[in-house]
Amino acid sequence: MSLLLSPTAETVLARTFSRAMTRAGEAIGEMSGREIRVETPDIRFCRLDQVVGLAGGPESVVVGVYLGITGSLTGHAVLLLDPLAAHRLAGLLLDGFVEKTARSGLPNASLDFDDLELSALQEVGNVTLGAFLNEIGRHLDEPVQPTVPQAVIEMAGAILDTILVDLVEETDEFLAARTTFREGVDTIDGTLLVLPRPASLSTLVEALGAADR
Amino acid sequence: MTFAQPDRPRPGGPGLSAMATASGAGRVSEPPSTAFAATGLRPLAIGPADRPADPARGEHALLVAGIGDMVITDDPAAGLVAYGLGSCVALAAWDPATMTAGLAHFMLPSGTSGGGPVKFVDRGLPAFLAAFEARGGSIRRACFKVAGGAAMLAIHASSLGIGRRNAEAVTAAMAARGLTFAATDLGGTVGRTVQLDASDGRLHIRSVGRASVI
């Protein structure tokens, strides 16, 4: 199938996703206790080969926190953080505990993450996607929930490849929602990418009162 | 066979597409990151986009097999690359007599929806082999190598098995045609970027913190 939605439905979906992505970005700010600037969410239809581009270069090594979306909307979400940002974000959450372990005083861009850091980042994923889904869920009768987060240190392309494989049996065109967030001087560059299962969008479109007539 | 196509307008109204911002989204491919600079691979200089690569300037064509796509060349100076394989599988074919090189980036064992020519192994493998022969290669003479099929994320109950199923599907489909692999690097839990060197048929494999050649 392909995504055949009316222009009205597309617009309403885009607005809803945009609000939800903004909530997600704000949730990261609240968690870290810092002012986090959330970029205007980017909501678009993509073909398969374009989705990988949304996550930066396919070979860039990132910390990816993957969560599935279950309930009346289904799909996938992944929070992609560059290693430097991931160490920093984990450090903010762990109240300097991890930062103390970096002896050099230089920014820690290593690919070594301890269990505590990974656990903190999984929680970031959980809270971020939770905020997104709460916003979406306001329009739905049945709840939508994230699955247990999984953190991997991997090439962005390989993470997306694994996610997309689960979607491509149905379609080659996806609704992708993406936002990036930054924190003042200490840059925390991250991307949240949400890929709803196309077939499950119709429930949301109906709930939003924008179903094709 | 082709590079990934650039953004095309989506038919059916402005809707979402018009609302999208242009903050770098939709970039289809990027140069390899520097994260692998220390892996000791022979760097392949990439020619500028507005003209063909010029070997006299040390430039070589880098042909990218996007997800579900394939690339085939008879230019021995070319590199054929598939970035970021997770559960996907890349099949490399190289004919030492004609220097024909091909790389296919399979996603799933079988299926029906559209997509790239080699999205599914069942219909994609014959298409890839036919295209390889059409470009002058011989599949009887060719050296085949295969990599990918990792299990990285437990997306749902069966997803950890998709990499293994892909690997089995390629192996079985090749065996059904009496074709064997000269080398394999399948399974595991880490993603791979593979690059076929069309000058010698070697397949360079990069993972986070690891590099190898088969």
Tab-separated table of C-alpha atoms in Angstrom:
chain	number	residue	atom	x	y	z
A	1	MET	CA	0.000	0.000	0.000
A	2	SER	CA	1.047	3.571	-0.231
A	3	LEU	CA	-0.017	6.448	1.918
A	4	LEU	CA	-3.032	7.882	0.214
A	5	LEU	CA	-4.289	10.623	2.452
A	6	SER	CA	-6.256	13.685	1.569
A	7	PRO	CA	-4.419	17.001	1.797
A	8	THR	CA	-6.585	17.844	4.819
A	9	ALA	CA	-5.635	14.630	6.568
A	10	GLU	CA	-1.964	15.259	5.811
A	11	THR	CA	-2.127	18.741	7.245
A	12	VAL	CA	-3.907	17.658	10.424
A	13	LEU	CA	-1.490	14.751	10.901
A	14	ALA	CA	1.475	17.030	10.394
A	15	ARG	CA	0.200	19.526	12.976
A	16	THR	CA	-0.438	16.792	15.509
A	17	PHE	CA	2.964	15.197	14.987
A	18	SER	CA	4.631	18.570	15.111
A	19	ARG	CA	3.069	19.374	18.511
A	20	ALA	CA	3.985	15.934	19.817
A	21	MET	CA	7.594	16.265	18.654
A	22	THR	CA	7.882	19.626	20.377
A	23	ARG	CA	6.600	18.068	23.637
A	24	ALA	CA	9.200	15.353	23.251
A	25	GLY	CA	12.002	17.876	22.898
A	26	GLU	CA	10.754	19.848	25.888
A	27	ALA	CA	10.724	16.670	27.951
A	28	ILE	CA	14.454	16.287	27.385
A	29	GLY	CA	14.965	19.821	28.667
A	30	GLU	CA	12.918	19.125	31.787
A	31	MET	CA	14.803	15.905	32.477
A	32	SER	CA	18.214	17.456	32.136
A	33	GLY	CA	17.330	20.644	33.974
A	34	ARG	CA	18.794	22.695	31.172
A	35	GLU	CA	17.312	24.930	28.586
A	36	ILE	CA	17.085	22.803	25.492
A	37	ARG	CA	16.312	24.434	22.202
A	38	VAL	CA	14.002	22.302	20.105
A	39	GLU	CA	14.187	22.807	16.374
A	40	THR	CA	10.949	23.090	14.432
A	41	PRO	CA	9.905	19.521	13.800
A	42	ASP	CA	10.238	18.214	10.303
A	43	ILE	CA	7.336	16.016	9.275
A	44	ARG	CA	7.437	14.493	5.834
A	45	PHE	CA	6.696	11.599	3.609
A	46	CYS	CA	9.836	9.789	2.581
A	47	ARG	CA	10.737	6.980	0.321
A	48	LEU	CA	12.795	4.164	1.712
A	49	ASP	CA	16.108	5.492	0.440
A	50	GLN	CA	15.418	8.929	1.879
A	51	VAL	CA	14.704	7.817	5.433
A	52	VAL	CA	18.323	6.876	6.046
A	53	GLY	CA	19.319	10.418	5.121
A	54	LEU	CA	17.142	11.786	7.927
A	55	ALA	CA	19.479	10.325	10.491
A	56	GLY	CA	22.618	11.956	9.143
A	57	GLY	CA	25.190	9.974	7.223
A	58	PRO	CA	24.449	6.272	7.166
A	59	GLU	CA	27.905	5.491	8.504
A	60	SER	CA	27.997	8.038	11.308
A	61	VAL	CA	28.398	6.251	14.610
A	62	VAL	CA	25.683	7.171	17.080
A	63	VAL	CA	24.165	6.073	20.323
A	64	GLY	CA	20.715	4.920	19.309
A	65	VAL	CA	17.905	4.399	21.785
A	66	TYR	CA	15.221	2.362	20.107
A	67	LEU	CA	11.613	2.096	21.299
A	68	GLY	CA	8.663	0.456	19.645
A	69	ILE	CA	5.216	2.059	19.654
A	70	THR	CA	2.319	-0.208	20.587
A	71	GLY	CA	-1.395	0.288	21.028
A	72	SER	CA	-3.807	2.006	18.690
A	73	LEU	CA	-0.884	3.585	16.839
A	74	THR	CA	2.052	1.295	16.091
A	75	GLY	CA	5.492	1.934	14.728
A	76	HIS	CA	9.042	2.725	15.727
A	77	ALA	CA	10.978	5.536	17.318
A	78	VAL	CA	14.684	6.047	17.698
A	79	LEU	CA	16.629	8.720	19.492
A	80	LEU	CA	20.005	9.218	17.818
A	81	LEU	CA	22.728	11.026	19.724
A	82	ASP	CA	26.278	11.632	18.698
A	83	PRO	CA	28.665	10.093	21.248
A	84	LEU	CA	29.736	13.458	22.647
A	85	ALA	CA	26.124	14.519	23.169
A	86	ALA	CA	25.239	11.158	24.655
A	87	HIS	CA	28.012	11.356	27.276
A	88	ARG	CA	26.989	14.897	28.089
A	89	LEU	CA	23.297	14.162	28.362
A	90	ALA	CA	23.963	11.117	30.529
A	91	GLY	CA	26.266	13.247	32.651
A	92	LEU	CA	23.590	15.907	33.186
A	93	LEU	CA	21.102	13.272	34.233
A	94	LEU	CA	23.512	11.504	36.509
A	95	ASP	CA	24.419	14.783	38.161
A	96	GLY	CA	28.035	14.822	37.186
A	97	PHE	CA	28.675	11.282	38.290
A	98	VAL	CA	29.918	10.194	34.898
A	99	GLU	CA	31.648	13.437	34.035
A	100	LYS	CA	33.913	12.952	37.032
A	101	THR	CA	35.244	9.786	35.486
A	102	ALA	CA	36.590	11.658	32.457
A	103	ARG	CA	40.085	12.422	33.682
A	104	SER	CA	41.369	14.494	30.830
A	105	GLY	CA	38.808	17.250	31.134
A	106	LEU	CA	38.436	17.064	27.373
A	107	PRO	CA	35.051	16.433	25.835
A	108	ASN	CA	34.384	12.737	25.978
A	109	ALA	CA	33.579	11.513	22.489
A	110	SER	CA	34.580	7.908	23.087
A	111	LEU	CA	32.362	5.019	22.149
A	112	ASP	CA	32.718	3.527	25.617
A	113	PHE	CA	29.542	3.880	27.636
A	114	ASP	CA	29.074	2.239	30.998
A	115	ASP	CA	25.834	0.597	32.065
A	116	LEU	CA	24.793	3.578	34.126
A	117	GLU	CA	25.148	5.938	31.190
A	118	LEU	CA	23.276	3.620	28.850
A	119	SER	CA	20.548	3.207	31.414
A	120	ALA	CA	20.226	6.999	31.743
A	121	LEU	CA	20.026	7.341	27.966
A	122	GLN	CA	17.364	4.647	27.764
A	123	GLU	CA	15.399	6.674	30.271
A	124	VAL	CA	15.829	9.756	28.091
A	125	GLY	CA	14.369	7.777	25.207
A	126	ASN	CA	11.534	6.597	27.390
A	127	VAL	CA	10.580	10.055	28.633
A	128	THR	CA	11.004	11.665	25.219
A	129	LEU	CA	8.857	9.197	23.348
A	130	GLY	CA	6.442	9.068	26.290
A	131	ALA	CA	5.856	12.818	25.917
A	132	PHE	CA	5.322	12.372	22.198
A	133	LEU	CA	2.847	9.539	22.694
A	134	ASN	CA	0.941	11.358	25.449
A	135	GLU	CA	0.269	14.155	23.011
A	136	ILE	CA	-0.820	11.717	20.293
A	137	GLY	CA	-2.836	9.665	22.801
A	138	ARG	CA	-4.977	12.648	23.755
A	139	HIS	CA	-6.778	12.140	20.457
A	140	LEU	CA	-7.203	8.398	20.731
A	141	ASP	CA	-9.577	6.247	22.762
A	142	GLU	CA	-7.072	3.471	23.247
A	143	PRO	CA	-3.697	4.190	24.809
A	144	VAL	CA	-0.403	4.149	22.942
A	145	GLN	CA	2.701	3.026	24.781
A	146	PRO	CA	6.420	2.769	24.206
A	147	THR	CA	8.142	-0.591	24.532
A	148	VAL	CA	11.160	-1.115	26.782
A	149	PRO	CA	14.024	0.990	25.373
A	150	GLN	CA	17.126	-0.609	23.883
A	151	ALA	CA	20.392	1.292	23.507
A	152	VAL	CA	22.999	0.437	20.881
A	153	ILE	CA	26.216	2.089	19.746
A	154	GLU	CA	26.076	1.641	16.028
A	155	MET	CA	26.161	3.145	12.573
A	156	ALA	CA	22.985	5.191	12.125
A	157	GLY	CA	22.326	3.433	8.835
A	158	ALA	CA	22.459	-0.001	10.421
A	159	ILE	CA	19.984	1.002	13.131
A	160	LEU	CA	17.536	2.375	10.574
A	161	ASP	CA	18.066	-0.575	8.264
A	162	THR	CA	16.922	-2.882	11.046
A	163	ILE	CA	13.862	-0.749	11.791
A	164	LEU	CA	12.881	-0.298	8.153
A	165	VAL	CA	13.026	-4.002	7.469
A	166	ASP	CA	10.032	-4.292	9.783
A	167	LEU	CA	8.054	-1.750	7.750
A	168	VAL	CA	8.922	-2.467	4.130
A	169	GLU	CA	6.764	-5.519	3.711
A	170	GLU	CA	3.821	-3.121	3.627
A	171	THR	CA	5.049	-0.019	1.898
A	172	ASP	CA	7.968	1.896	0.452
A	173	GLU	CA	6.694	5.237	1.625
A	174	PHE	CA	6.775	6.419	5.201
A	175	LEU	CA	5.616	9.258	7.336
A	176	ALA	CA	8.719	10.357	9.201
A	177	ALA	CA	8.790	12.874	12.024
A	178	ARG	CA	12.130	14.276	13.096
A	179	THR	CA	13.334	16.921	15.448
A	180	THR	CA	16.702	18.020	16.702
A	181	PHE	CA	17.528	19.717	19.958
A	182	ARG	CA	20.463	21.732	21.225
A	183	GLU	CA	21.520	23.022	24.570
A	184	GLY	CA	23.206	26.442	24.717
A	185	VAL	CA	26.974	26.347	24.980
A	186	ASP	CA	27.314	22.637	25.572
A	187	THR	CA	25.955	21.318	22.360
A	188	ILE	CA	23.654	18.390	22.715
A	189	ASP	CA	22.859	17.434	19.180
A	190	GLY	CA	20.306	14.750	18.924
A	191	THR	CA	17.624	13.558	16.595
A	192	LEU	CA	14.349	11.907	17.446
A	193	LEU	CA	12.916	9.998	14.526
A	194	VAL	CA	9.404	8.562	14.681
A	195	LEU	CA	8.195	6.155	11.996
A	196	PRO	CA	4.562	5.146	12.466
A	197	ARG	CA	3.407	1.987	10.758
A	198	PRO	CA	1.561	3.447	7.739
A	199	ALA	CA	-1.399	1.087	8.078
A	200	SER	CA	-1.972	2.245	11.654
A	201	LEU	CA	-2.257	5.917	10.711
A	202	SER	CA	-5.874	5.593	9.598
A	203	THR	CA	-7.066	5.232	13.223
A	204	LEU	CA	-5.334	8.471	14.113
A	205	VAL	CA	-6.609	10.247	11.030
A	206	GLU	CA	-10.153	9.223	11.943
A	207	ALA	CA	-9.697	10.245	15.548
A	208	LEU	CA	-8.486	13.644	14.418
A	209	GLY	CA	-11.699	14.060	12.463
A	210	ALA	CA	-9.832	14.368	9.223
A	211	ALA	CA	-10.785	11.090	7.592
A	212	ASP	CA	-11.480	11.181	3.878
A	213	ARG	CA	-15.120	11.636	3.187
B	1	MET	CA	22.523	0.069	-11.209
B	2	THR	CA	21.492	3.488	-10.138
B	3	PHE	CA	22.284	6.049	-7.562
B	4	ALA	CA	19.487	6.860	-5.185
B	5	GLN	CA	17.138	9.301	-6.791
B	6	PRO	CA	16.965	12.845	-5.469
B	7	ASP	CA	13.864	14.133	-3.776
B	8	ARG	CA	10.937	14.098	-6.090
B	9	PRO	CA	7.706	15.940	-5.444
B	10	ARG	CA	5.102	13.647	-4.048
B	11	PRO	CA	2.013	13.449	-6.216
B	12	GLY	CA	-1.275	14.071	-4.513
B	13	GLY	CA	-1.144	17.516	-3.055
B	14	PRO	CA	1.034	19.795	-1.018
B	15	GLY	CA	-0.154	18.651	2.439
B	16	LEU	CA	2.706	17.382	4.532
B	17	SER	CA	5.393	17.789	1.960
B	18	ALA	CA	4.818	21.496	1.853
B	19	MET	CA	4.994	21.773	5.611
B	20	ALA	CA	8.296	20.037	5.859
B	21	THR	CA	11.251	22.210	6.655
B	22	ALA	CA	14.417	22.005	4.665
B	23	SER	CA	16.798	21.485	7.554
B	24	GLY	CA	19.000	19.030	5.758
B	25	ALA	CA	16.378	16.334	5.663
B	26	GLY	CA	16.103	14.146	2.651
B	27	ARG	CA	19.795	13.932	2.085
B	28	VAL	CA	20.134	10.606	0.438
B	29	SER	CA	23.767	9.776	0.837
B	30	GLU	CA	26.727	11.376	2.463
B	31	PRO	CA	30.442	10.833	2.240
B	32	PRO	CA	31.736	8.193	4.610
B	33	SER	CA	32.261	9.563	8.074
B	34	THR	CA	35.696	9.986	9.516
B	35	ALA	CA	34.890	7.519	12.259
B	36	PHE	CA	36.566	4.831	10.221
B	37	ALA	CA	39.577	6.879	9.181
B	38	ALA	CA	41.858	4.662	11.250
B	39	THR	CA	40.787	1.380	9.702
B	40	GLY	CA	43.577	1.354	7.113
B	41	LEU	CA	41.293	0.981	4.131
B	42	ARG	CA	42.525	2.176	0.787
B	43	PRO	CA	40.617	5.412	0.483
B	44	LEU	CA	38.666	5.804	-2.683
B	45	ALA	CA	38.612	9.382	-3.855
B	46	ILE	CA	35.141	10.271	-4.975
B	47	GLY	CA	34.713	12.276	-8.121
B	48	PRO	CA	32.768	15.496	-8.060
B	49	ALA	CA	29.060	15.147	-8.671
B	50	ASP	CA	28.899	17.349	-11.764
B	51	ARG	CA	31.226	15.277	-13.971
B	52	PRO	CA	32.459	11.706	-14.196
B	53	ALA	CA	35.331	10.672	-11.946
B	54	ASP	CA	38.722	11.238	-13.586
B	55	PRO	CA	41.231	8.466	-12.785
B	56	ALA	CA	44.080	10.719	-13.953
B	57	ARG	CA	43.333	12.927	-10.956
B	58	GLY	CA	43.225	9.976	-8.603
B	59	GLU	CA	39.443	10.012	-8.552
B	60	HIS	CA	37.468	6.817	-8.607
B	61	ALA	CA	33.794	6.282	-8.933
B	62	LEU	CA	32.114	5.270	-5.685
B	63	LEU	CA	28.876	3.543	-6.547
B	64	VAL	CA	26.390	3.294	-3.706
B	65	ALA	CA	23.957	0.398	-3.508
B	66	GLY	CA	21.143	1.984	-1.518
B	67	ILE	CA	18.751	-0.096	0.511
B	68	GLY	CA	16.977	-2.536	-1.830
B	69	ASP	CA	19.119	-1.404	-4.752
B	70	MET	CA	22.099	-2.716	-6.733
B	71	VAL	CA	25.097	-1.291	-8.557
B	72	ILE	CA	27.072	-2.954	-11.352
B	73	THR	CA	30.123	-1.644	-13.184
B	74	ASP	CA	32.899	-2.707	-15.519
B	75	ASP	CA	35.164	0.111	-14.349
B	76	PRO	CA	37.990	-1.598	-12.435
B	77	ALA	CA	38.790	1.650	-10.639
B	78	ALA	CA	35.366	1.804	-9.033
B	79	GLY	CA	34.376	1.046	-5.480
B	80	LEU	CA	30.933	-0.381	-4.803
B	81	VAL	CA	29.575	0.342	-1.376
B	82	ALA	CA	26.571	-0.526	0.782
B	83	TYR	CA	26.410	1.613	3.917
B	84	GLY	CA	25.078	0.576	7.272
B	85	LEU	CA	23.833	-2.972	6.804
B	86	GLY	CA	21.884	-4.123	9.843
B	87	SER	CA	19.753	-7.159	9.151
B	88	CYS	CA	20.128	-6.494	5.411
B	89	VAL	CA	22.516	-8.618	3.374
B	90	ALA	CA	24.911	-7.436	0.666
B	91	LEU	CA	25.965	-9.821	-2.098
B	92	ALA	CA	29.134	-8.983	-4.036
B	93	ALA	CA	29.943	-10.485	-7.434
B	94	TRP	CA	33.243	-10.023	-9.247
B	95	ASP	CA	34.394	-11.524	-12.538
B	96	PRO	CA	38.214	-11.485	-12.695
B	97	ALA	CA	38.260	-11.942	-16.489
B	98	THR	CA	36.040	-9.033	-17.446
B	99	MET	CA	36.510	-7.028	-14.207
B	100	THR	CA	32.766	-6.773	-13.911
B	101	ALA	CA	31.739	-5.987	-10.344
B	102	GLY	CA	28.306	-5.916	-8.773
B	103	LEU	CA	26.839	-5.324	-5.350
B	104	ALA	CA	23.227	-5.984	-4.279
B	105	HIS	CA	21.666	-4.740	-1.030
B	106	PHE	CA	18.832	-7.135	-0.083
B	107	MET	CA	16.321	-6.312	2.666
B	108	LEU	CA	14.060	-9.338	3.109
B	109	PRO	CA	13.839	-12.960	1.950
B	110	SER	CA	10.589	-12.459	0.047
B	111	GLY	CA	7.628	-10.164	-0.324
B	112	THR	CA	5.331	-8.459	-2.747
B	113	SER	CA	5.468	-4.680	-2.361
B	114	GLY	CA	7.436	-2.625	-4.867
B	115	GLY	CA	10.657	-0.886	-3.992
B	116	GLY	CA	14.143	-1.344	-5.371
B	117	PRO	CA	15.004	-4.132	-7.794
B	118	VAL	CA	16.678	-6.275	-5.137
B	119	LYS	CA	14.563	-5.453	-2.096
B	120	PHE	CA	13.597	-9.135	-1.828
B	121	VAL	CA	16.003	-12.024	-2.249
B	122	ASP	CA	13.544	-14.281	-4.091
B	123	ARG	CA	13.024	-11.977	-7.058
B	124	GLY	CA	16.080	-9.797	-6.540
B	125	LEU	CA	18.777	-12.458	-6.895
B	126	PRO	CA	17.766	-13.483	-10.442
B	127	ALA	CA	17.487	-9.803	-11.359
B	128	PHE	CA	20.958	-9.106	-9.966
B	129	LEU	CA	22.572	-12.094	-11.708
B	130	ALA	CA	20.907	-11.191	-15.021
B	131	ALA	CA	22.084	-7.590	-14.754
B	132	PHE	CA	25.608	-8.777	-13.891
B	133	GLU	CA	25.704	-10.956	-17.030
B	134	ALA	CA	24.173	-8.195	-19.144
B	135	ARG	CA	27.105	-6.002	-18.118
B	136	GLY	CA	29.567	-8.630	-19.367
B	137	GLY	CA	30.169	-10.690	-16.253
B	138	SER	CA	29.898	-14.472	-16.112
B	139	ILE	CA	28.185	-15.902	-13.058
B	140	ARG	CA	30.016	-19.212	-13.587
B	141	ARG	CA	33.372	-17.467	-13.420
B	142	ALA	CA	32.421	-14.884	-10.819
B	143	CYS	CA	33.632	-14.823	-7.267
B	144	PHE	CA	30.739	-14.236	-4.822
B	145	LYS	CA	31.018	-12.856	-1.318
B	146	VAL	CA	28.239	-12.089	1.110
B	147	ALA	CA	28.017	-10.052	4.315
B	148	GLY	CA	25.379	-8.710	6.701
B	149	GLY	CA	22.383	-10.311	8.364
B	150	ALA	CA	23.102	-9.027	11.863
B	151	ALA	CA	20.669	-9.110	14.790
B	152	MET	CA	20.974	-5.756	16.542
B	153	LEU	CA	17.607	-4.835	17.980
B	154	ALA	CA	14.725	-6.908	19.286
B	155	ILE	CA	12.055	-4.944	17.463
B	156	HIS	CA	9.417	-7.606	17.864
B	157	ALA	CA	9.344	-11.304	18.564
B	158	SER	CA	10.608	-12.386	15.172
B	159	SER	CA	12.822	-9.467	14.227
B	160	LEU	CA	16.003	-10.886	15.704
B	161	GLY	CA	15.603	-13.683	13.195
B	162	ILE	CA	15.310	-11.484	10.107
B	163	GLY	CA	19.057	-11.163	9.632
B	164	ARG	CA	19.473	-14.915	9.880
B	165	ARG	CA	16.549	-15.516	7.523
B	166	ASN	CA	18.069	-13.103	5.011
B	167	ALA	CA	21.411	-14.899	5.211
B	168	GLU	CA	19.733	-18.279	4.779
B	169	ALA	CA	17.612	-17.035	1.885
B	170	VAL	CA	20.630	-15.754	-0.080
B	171	THR	CA	22.621	-18.903	0.648
B	172	ALA	CA	19.758	-21.173	-0.409
B	173	ALA	CA	18.926	-19.191	-3.553
B	174	MET	CA	22.578	-19.246	-4.615
B	175	ALA	CA	22.888	-22.977	-3.891
B	176	ALA	CA	19.764	-23.652	-5.974
B	177	ARG	CA	21.673	-22.208	-8.933
B	178	GLY	CA	24.805	-24.190	-8.136
B	179	LEU	CA	26.641	-21.057	-7.002
B	180	THR	CA	28.849	-20.883	-3.918
B	181	PHE	CA	30.529	-18.169	-1.875
B	182	ALA	CA	34.263	-17.540	-1.825
B	183	ALA	CA	33.854	-15.843	1.544
B	184	THR	CA	31.107	-14.888	3.972
B	185	ASP	CA	30.696	-12.587	6.959
B	186	LEU	CA	27.154	-13.171	8.169
B	187	GLY	CA	25.261	-12.858	11.431
B	188	GLY	CA	26.541	-11.391	14.658
B	189	THR	CA	25.147	-8.385	16.442
B	190	VAL	CA	26.932	-5.466	14.770
B	191	GLY	CA	26.113	-3.439	11.678
B	192	ARG	CA	28.442	-3.425	8.675
B	193	THR	CA	29.435	-1.164	5.818
B	194	VAL	CA	30.818	-3.137	2.893
B	195	GLN	CA	32.889	-1.921	-0.028
B	196	LEU	CA	33.791	-4.043	-3.036
B	197	ASP	CA	37.040	-3.066	-4.722
B	198	ALA	CA	36.424	-3.613	-8.436
B	199	SER	CA	40.170	-3.840	-9.152
B	200	ASP	CA	40.752	-6.999	-7.116
B	201	GLY	CA	37.381	-8.294	-5.920
B	202	ARG	CA	38.198	-7.813	-2.272
B	203	LEU	CA	35.331	-6.961	0.027
B	204	HIS	CA	36.222	-4.486	2.778
B	205	ILE	CA	33.977	-4.673	5.815
B	206	ARG	CA	33.749	-1.963	8.460
B	207	SER	CA	31.910	-2.141	11.743
B	208	VAL	CA	32.063	0.047	14.828
B	209	GLY	CA	35.546	-0.574	16.200
B	210	ARG	CA	36.422	-3.286	13.680
B	211	ALA	CA	37.523	-3.612	10.068
B	212	SER	CA	38.272	-6.642	7.927
B	213	VAL	CA	38.734	-7.749	4.332
B	214	ILE	CA	37.343	-10.910	2.797
